[in-house]
Amino acid sequence: MSARLPPLLIVAALVLTSCAKDEVQAYRVPKEIADPSLTAPASAGSASSGTSDLVWSAPDHWVEKPGSGMRRSSFTLTDADGATADLSIISFPGDVGGLTANINRWRGQISLPPLSEVDAEATIEHIDTPTFHVDFVDYLGTANDVPTRIVGAILHHGDQSVFFKLMGPASLVEAETANFRAFIQTIAPVTP
Amino acid sequence: MSAPKSSFLRFFASLRLTVVLLVMSIVLIFVATFAQVQLGVWGVQENYFRSFFVWAPIPGTSFDITVYPGGYLIGGFLMVNLIAAHVSRFQLTWKKAGIQLTHFGLIVLLVGELITGLLQEDYSLRLEEGATRNYSESVRRNEVVIIDTTDSEFDEVVAIPESLIAAAEPIQHGKLPFRVVTKAYYPNANLSMLTSLPNGAETPGLAANLSDQGIGPRLGLVPAPETFKDNERNLPVALIELIGPEGSLGTWLLSPMLLQPQTLDYAGRSWRLGFRFAREYKPFTITLLELKHDVYAGSDIPKNFSSRVRVQAVDGSEDRESLIYMNHPLRHQGYTFYQYQMDSANGFSVLHVVHNPGRALPYIACVLMTLGLLWQFSFHLIAFTRRRRA
């Protein structure tokens, strides 16, 4: 009986190993563009490479706050009336579900309907900074019935997708858009 | 019992073999603990524990040689040793029942680890507040997808695992009117816009970029060493050529890093190409109803992260809510959903999803071993007490 044990174990191991998923799969899924959440992939971790460090130069009146969780950094922008806008800088490894999904995620935050890939592409301004190709968007919607604007920039650096999103009261964001554009131009990799 | 069988059983049932294997295990754990500094948890698990041999490169060459038995080999021998001891010394008596039960618990523990090593899958699930999803994404595996987007309501997806892309065998699938051929594959690489590189396409260190379609020709491709660290993931790049009956349709550069969808119109249909984190679709959906990020009063120190989710079976047989927070995961249909990351300002939560068919076995093993040891010690204690009284 004992002499049969090793072969049995080998067979068991082979049976278990054969369950590995290395076959081509074909399946049908509902279209994804209608719901941005159906395409936004999960993060695999808060960082994935030492090559992903960036530096930037922001206007003096932007108040920088330390990063926490998935935020690499953030700024608070305040106008004369005390209204504030938030600039968040978030990075994820990979494509994070594609450009359309992420644009629609932002649009959803200011009550704008999601766009198809073709329509989303039409709203993107492509900017070549001294270092990066940046996809730039500017949307006006509402949040809690208050006119709210998002200007955002998405760039790819190393193995990271980096999202810069300025969101806040429409008038404040409009006044800061030029500063935001200038800020995007300053983003550069950390030089050793 | 014949002589060869008897000597075979003696060898595998010997206590000396047990001691040797345990010492080898200790050495393996000791060395692997130090290796964790370079390789991280996942790398050590793959290279030291979930392998039959530990491999190391010959200095100055690119050849690897085996330098030590891996966890599967030591564990496998340990299990054979245990079973052989079990068989050869098995006595169905109350006196020995505790030892037998403890050994059996140990065997269950080893089998459980084998099942976990072979079958456990880790996924991530990122949800916006109010969003619903029916799939999660692998933390380590990737897949090339060729999606027929012609239909207005459905996408027909053909998903090719990264292992097949790496094998570089031409792939012909019934749902595709062309062959998929891997021209080049890099398990980990960085991409840069050529315009951002100091010397453009002539920059040293760039790998040959054979792509002539999509965004690929605008990119510089820099191969990177594979990473096994637990907080990093490899982001592969593949140069994929599609070949129809009339010849090549072009070569695309695909990578999970690319934001832009790459499309193709062929045979009267529209196709989208991509390399993405491998997805696993589930027979149920999860909706993030509410996320909470509590901090201690007067500080930014996190106190609690929680996600209130709704789980709905696709066939309508189940519809319930659950609160996921630290050390309180949701368990559903063999999957465990842990609270992983959160950004309450942007309104999304990331759940870590684990599917492990063997997850109950360590608990069962511990119960068996505890009962076995309790039985054994109690039996001897009672016998000892009786002898003293006598």
mmCIF file of C-alpha atoms in Angstrom, chain A residues 1-6 9 12-17 19-33 35-51 66 68-71 86 88-90 92-100 102 105-106 109 117 121 124 126 128-133 135 154-163 165 167, chain B residues 1 5 8-9 12 76 79-80 83-84 87 114-115 118-119 121 123-126 128 131-135 137 139 141 143 145 148-161 163-164 171 173 175 188-193 195-196 218 227 230-233 235 255-261 263 272 275-277 279-281 340-343 345-348 350-351:
data_model
loop_
_atom_site.group_PDB
_atom_site.id
_atom_site.type_symbol
_atom_site.label_atom_id
_atom_site.label_comp_id
_atom_site.label_asym_id
_atom_site.label_seq_id
_atom_site.Cartn_x
_atom_site.Cartn_y
_atom_site.Cartn_z
ATOM 1 C CA MET A 1 0.000 0.000 0.000
ATOM 2 C CA SER A 2 2.759 2.395 0.986
ATOM 3 C CA ALA A 3 4.558 1.974 -2.380
ATOM 4 C CA ARG A 4 1.528 3.506 -4.087
ATOM 5 C CA LEU A 5 1.548 6.647 -2.013
ATOM 6 C CA PRO A 6 4.144 8.742 -3.925
ATOM 7 C CA LEU A 9 0.586 12.246 -4.496
ATOM 8 C CA ALA A 12 -2.956 14.627 -7.008
ATOM 9 C CA ALA A 13 -0.437 17.416 -7.576
ATOM 10 C CA LEU A 14 -0.851 17.158 -11.355
ATOM 11 C CA VAL A 15 -4.631 17.258 -11.064
ATOM 12 C CA LEU A 16 -4.404 20.365 -8.888
ATOM 13 C CA THR A 17 -1.825 21.980 -11.168
ATOM 14 C CA CYS A 19 -6.555 23.755 -12.782
ATOM 15 C CA ALA A 20 -4.225 26.673 -13.594
ATOM 16 C CA LYS A 21 -5.886 29.256 -15.839
ATOM 17 C CA ASP A 22 -3.813 29.305 -19.000
ATOM 18 C CA GLU A 23 -6.437 28.823 -21.677
ATOM 19 C CA VAL A 24 -7.880 31.362 -24.077
ATOM 20 C CA GLN A 25 -11.309 32.369 -22.813
ATOM 21 C CA ALA A 26 -14.148 33.803 -24.845
ATOM 22 C CA TYR A 27 -17.202 35.405 -23.288
ATOM 23 C CA ARG A 28 -19.790 38.103 -23.830
ATOM 24 C CA VAL A 29 -20.226 41.052 -21.486
ATOM 25 C CA PRO A 30 -22.546 44.042 -21.550
ATOM 26 C CA LYS A 31 -21.008 47.190 -23.048
ATOM 27 C CA GLU A 32 -18.861 48.956 -20.551
ATOM 28 C CA ILE A 33 -19.043 52.572 -21.616
ATOM 29 C CA ASP A 35 -21.056 52.755 -16.558
ATOM 30 C CA PRO A 36 -17.577 54.031 -15.815
ATOM 31 C CA SER A 37 -17.377 51.918 -12.704
ATOM 32 C CA LEU A 38 -17.546 48.784 -14.843
ATOM 33 C CA THR A 39 -14.221 49.592 -16.374
ATOM 34 C CA ALA A 40 -12.281 51.199 -13.584
ATOM 35 C CA PRO A 41 -9.815 48.576 -12.449
ATOM 36 C CA ALA A 42 -8.606 48.187 -8.947
ATOM 37 C CA SER A 43 -5.309 49.347 -7.721
ATOM 38 C CA ALA A 44 -2.704 46.707 -7.175
ATOM 39 C CA GLY A 45 -0.967 48.738 -4.524
ATOM 40 C CA SER A 46 -0.111 52.225 -3.615
ATOM 41 C CA ALA A 47 3.120 52.151 -5.559
ATOM 42 C CA SER A 48 4.740 49.836 -7.993
ATOM 43 C CA SER A 49 8.060 51.240 -8.988
ATOM 44 C CA GLY A 50 10.787 53.488 -7.826
ATOM 45 C CA THR A 51 10.698 55.204 -11.193
ATOM 46 C CA PRO A 66 0.865 65.762 2.582
ATOM 47 C CA SER A 68 -2.176 59.987 2.412
ATOM 48 C CA GLY A 69 -3.421 56.618 1.239
ATOM 49 C CA MET A 70 -3.492 56.611 -2.534
ATOM 50 C CA ARG A 71 -2.985 60.386 -2.738
ATOM 51 C CA ASP A 86 -9.208 70.647 -4.033
ATOM 52 C CA SER A 88 -5.710 65.857 -5.841
ATOM 53 C CA ILE A 89 -2.758 63.965 -7.280
ATOM 54 C CA ILE A 90 -3.290 60.219 -7.410
ATOM 55 C CA PHE A 92 -2.066 53.919 -9.961
ATOM 56 C CA PRO A 93 -0.143 51.238 -11.738
ATOM 57 C CA GLY A 94 -1.437 50.391 -15.187
ATOM 58 C CA ASP A 95 -4.073 52.078 -17.306
ATOM 59 C CA VAL A 96 -6.750 52.168 -14.558
ATOM 60 C CA GLY A 97 -9.421 51.009 -16.936
ATOM 61 C CA GLY A 98 -8.709 53.349 -19.816
ATOM 62 C CA LEU A 99 -9.094 57.009 -20.423
ATOM 63 C CA THR A 100 -12.838 57.003 -21.058
ATOM 64 C CA ASN A 102 -11.609 57.737 -15.811
ATOM 65 C CA ARG A 105 -15.616 58.838 -13.309
ATOM 66 C CA TRP A 106 -14.794 62.519 -13.030
ATOM 67 C CA GLN A 109 -18.700 63.454 -9.683
ATOM 68 C CA GLU A 117 -15.242 56.503 -26.233
ATOM 69 C CA GLU A 121 -12.012 61.601 -27.102
ATOM 70 C CA ILE A 124 -9.745 65.732 -24.582
ATOM 71 C CA HIS A 126 -3.739 66.704 -25.929
ATOM 72 C CA ASP A 128 2.829 67.962 -24.913
ATOM 73 C CA THR A 129 4.696 69.401 -21.952
ATOM 74 C CA PRO A 130 8.506 69.508 -21.928
ATOM 75 C CA THR A 131 8.431 65.978 -20.471
ATOM 76 C CA PHE A 132 5.078 64.332 -20.903
ATOM 77 C CA HIS A 133 2.119 63.867 -23.162
ATOM 78 C CA ASP A 135 -4.557 64.346 -21.659
ATOM 79 C CA ILE A 154 -3.800 62.509 -16.885
ATOM 80 C CA LEU A 155 -0.302 61.460 -17.743
ATOM 81 C CA HIS A 156 1.658 58.273 -17.863
ATOM 82 C CA HIS A 157 4.995 57.984 -16.146
ATOM 83 C CA GLY A 158 6.954 54.754 -15.888
ATOM 84 C CA ASP A 159 4.465 52.129 -14.844
ATOM 85 C CA GLN A 160 2.064 54.630 -13.302
ATOM 86 C CA SER A 161 -0.968 56.538 -14.489
ATOM 87 C CA VAL A 162 -1.013 59.838 -12.639
ATOM 88 C CA PHE A 163 -4.205 61.853 -12.224
ATOM 89 C CA LYS A 165 -7.737 66.769 -10.678
ATOM 90 C CA MET A 167 -12.318 70.331 -8.497
ATOM 91 C CA MET B 1 5.426 -7.636 3.279
ATOM 92 C CA LYS B 5 8.530 -2.684 0.269
ATOM 93 C CA PHE B 8 10.971 1.551 1.408
ATOM 94 C CA LEU B 9 8.489 1.941 4.232
ATOM 95 C CA PHE B 12 10.080 6.922 4.632
ATOM 96 C CA GLY B 76 6.128 16.682 -0.065
ATOM 97 C CA MET B 79 3.963 14.502 4.026
ATOM 98 C CA VAL B 80 5.099 11.133 2.635
ATOM 99 C CA ILE B 83 1.764 9.183 5.973
ATOM 100 C CA ALA B 84 4.304 6.352 5.968
ATOM 101 C CA VAL B 87 0.588 3.607 8.031
ATOM 102 C CA LEU B 114 -0.450 22.756 -1.211
ATOM 103 C CA ILE B 115 -4.006 23.623 -2.265
ATOM 104 C CA LEU B 118 -1.702 26.042 -6.309
ATOM 105 C CA LEU B 119 -5.202 27.456 -6.312
ATOM 106 C CA GLU B 121 -6.024 33.773 -6.374
ATOM 107 C CA TYR B 123 -7.889 40.054 -6.835
ATOM 108 C CA SER B 124 -8.668 43.715 -6.375
ATOM 109 C CA LEU B 125 -12.052 45.349 -6.696
ATOM 110 C CA ARG B 126 -12.265 49.118 -6.904
ATOM 111 C CA GLU B 128 -16.978 54.221 -6.735
ATOM 112 C CA ALA B 131 -21.072 51.844 -8.564
ATOM 113 C CA THR B 132 -21.798 48.203 -9.315
ATOM 114 C CA ARG B 133 -19.356 45.670 -10.654
ATOM 115 C CA ASN B 134 -19.467 41.978 -11.449
ATOM 116 C CA TYR B 135 -15.767 41.291 -11.804
ATOM 117 C CA GLU B 137 -9.005 41.980 -11.286
ATOM 118 C CA VAL B 139 -3.301 41.297 -8.482
ATOM 119 C CA ARG B 141 -1.932 38.014 -13.715
ATOM 120 C CA GLU B 143 -4.273 39.147 -20.157
ATOM 121 C CA VAL B 145 -7.925 41.030 -24.796
ATOM 122 C CA ASP B 148 -15.404 42.685 -30.809
ATOM 123 C CA THR B 149 -17.236 45.944 -30.072
ATOM 124 C CA THR B 150 -19.544 45.853 -33.114
ATOM 125 C CA ASP B 151 -22.716 44.980 -31.201
ATOM 126 C CA SER B 152 -24.402 47.986 -29.635
ATOM 127 C CA GLU B 153 -25.228 46.190 -26.390
ATOM 128 C CA PHE B 154 -22.587 43.534 -25.862
ATOM 129 C CA ASP B 155 -18.863 43.127 -26.252
ATOM 130 C CA GLU B 156 -17.478 39.769 -27.356
ATOM 131 C CA VAL B 157 -14.244 39.306 -25.444
ATOM 132 C CA VAL B 158 -11.432 36.920 -26.295
ATOM 133 C CA ALA B 159 -8.985 36.922 -23.385
ATOM 134 C CA ILE B 160 -5.515 35.440 -23.882
ATOM 135 C CA PRO B 161 -3.544 34.787 -20.662
ATOM 136 C CA SER B 163 1.494 32.936 -20.191
ATOM 137 C CA LEU B 164 0.331 32.143 -23.741
ATOM 138 C CA ILE B 171 -2.991 31.729 -31.468
ATOM 139 C CA HIS B 173 -9.331 31.236 -31.989
ATOM 140 C CA LYS B 175 -14.067 33.911 -32.549
ATOM 141 C CA ASN B 188 8.114 44.084 -17.158
ATOM 142 C CA ALA B 189 8.904 47.313 -18.964
ATOM 143 C CA ASN B 190 8.550 51.065 -18.885
ATOM 144 C CA LEU B 191 7.082 53.170 -21.658
ATOM 145 C CA SER B 192 7.840 56.776 -22.491
ATOM 146 C CA MET B 193 6.653 59.099 -25.212
ATOM 147 C CA THR B 195 9.136 63.053 -27.761
ATOM 148 C CA SER B 196 9.995 63.148 -24.061
ATOM 149 C CA ARG B 218 5.123 57.014 -30.668
ATOM 150 C CA THR B 227 9.772 42.399 -9.694
ATOM 151 C CA ASP B 230 4.608 42.559 -2.594
ATOM 152 C CA ASN B 231 3.900 46.244 -3.210
ATOM 153 C CA GLU B 232 4.903 46.191 -6.867
ATOM 154 C CA ARG B 233 3.592 44.476 -9.933
ATOM 155 C CA LEU B 235 3.634 45.683 -16.125
ATOM 156 C CA SER B 255 0.509 47.155 -22.268
ATOM 157 C CA PRO B 256 -1.611 47.642 -19.128
ATOM 158 C CA MET B 257 0.053 51.063 -18.949
ATOM 159 C CA LEU B 258 -1.649 52.420 -22.039
ATOM 160 C CA LEU B 259 -4.645 54.625 -21.441
ATOM 161 C CA GLN B 260 -5.677 55.055 -25.042
ATOM 162 C CA PRO B 261 -7.866 52.305 -26.500
ATOM 163 C CA THR B 263 -8.911 49.903 -32.316
ATOM 164 C CA ARG B 272 -10.469 46.873 -29.580
ATOM 165 C CA PHE B 275 -3.374 44.256 -22.346
ATOM 166 C CA ARG B 276 -5.059 44.531 -18.960
ATOM 167 C CA PHE B 277 -5.114 43.104 -15.457
ATOM 168 C CA ARG B 279 -10.442 39.858 -14.912
ATOM 169 C CA GLU B 280 -12.610 37.286 -13.238
ATOM 170 C CA TYR B 281 -16.318 37.724 -13.744
ATOM 171 C CA TYR B 340 -7.902 47.392 1.409
ATOM 172 C CA GLN B 341 -7.669 51.037 0.385
ATOM 173 C CA MET B 342 -9.921 54.064 0.348
ATOM 174 C CA ASP B 343 -10.050 57.639 -0.859
ATOM 175 C CA ALA B 345 -12.512 62.560 -0.972
ATOM 176 C CA ASN B 346 -12.711 60.969 -4.411
ATOM 177 C CA GLY B 347 -15.390 58.565 -3.241
ATOM 178 C CA PHE B 348 -13.903 55.187 -3.973
ATOM 179 C CA VAL B 350 -10.654 49.240 -2.945
ATOM 180 C CA LEU B 351 -11.416 45.753 -1.725
#
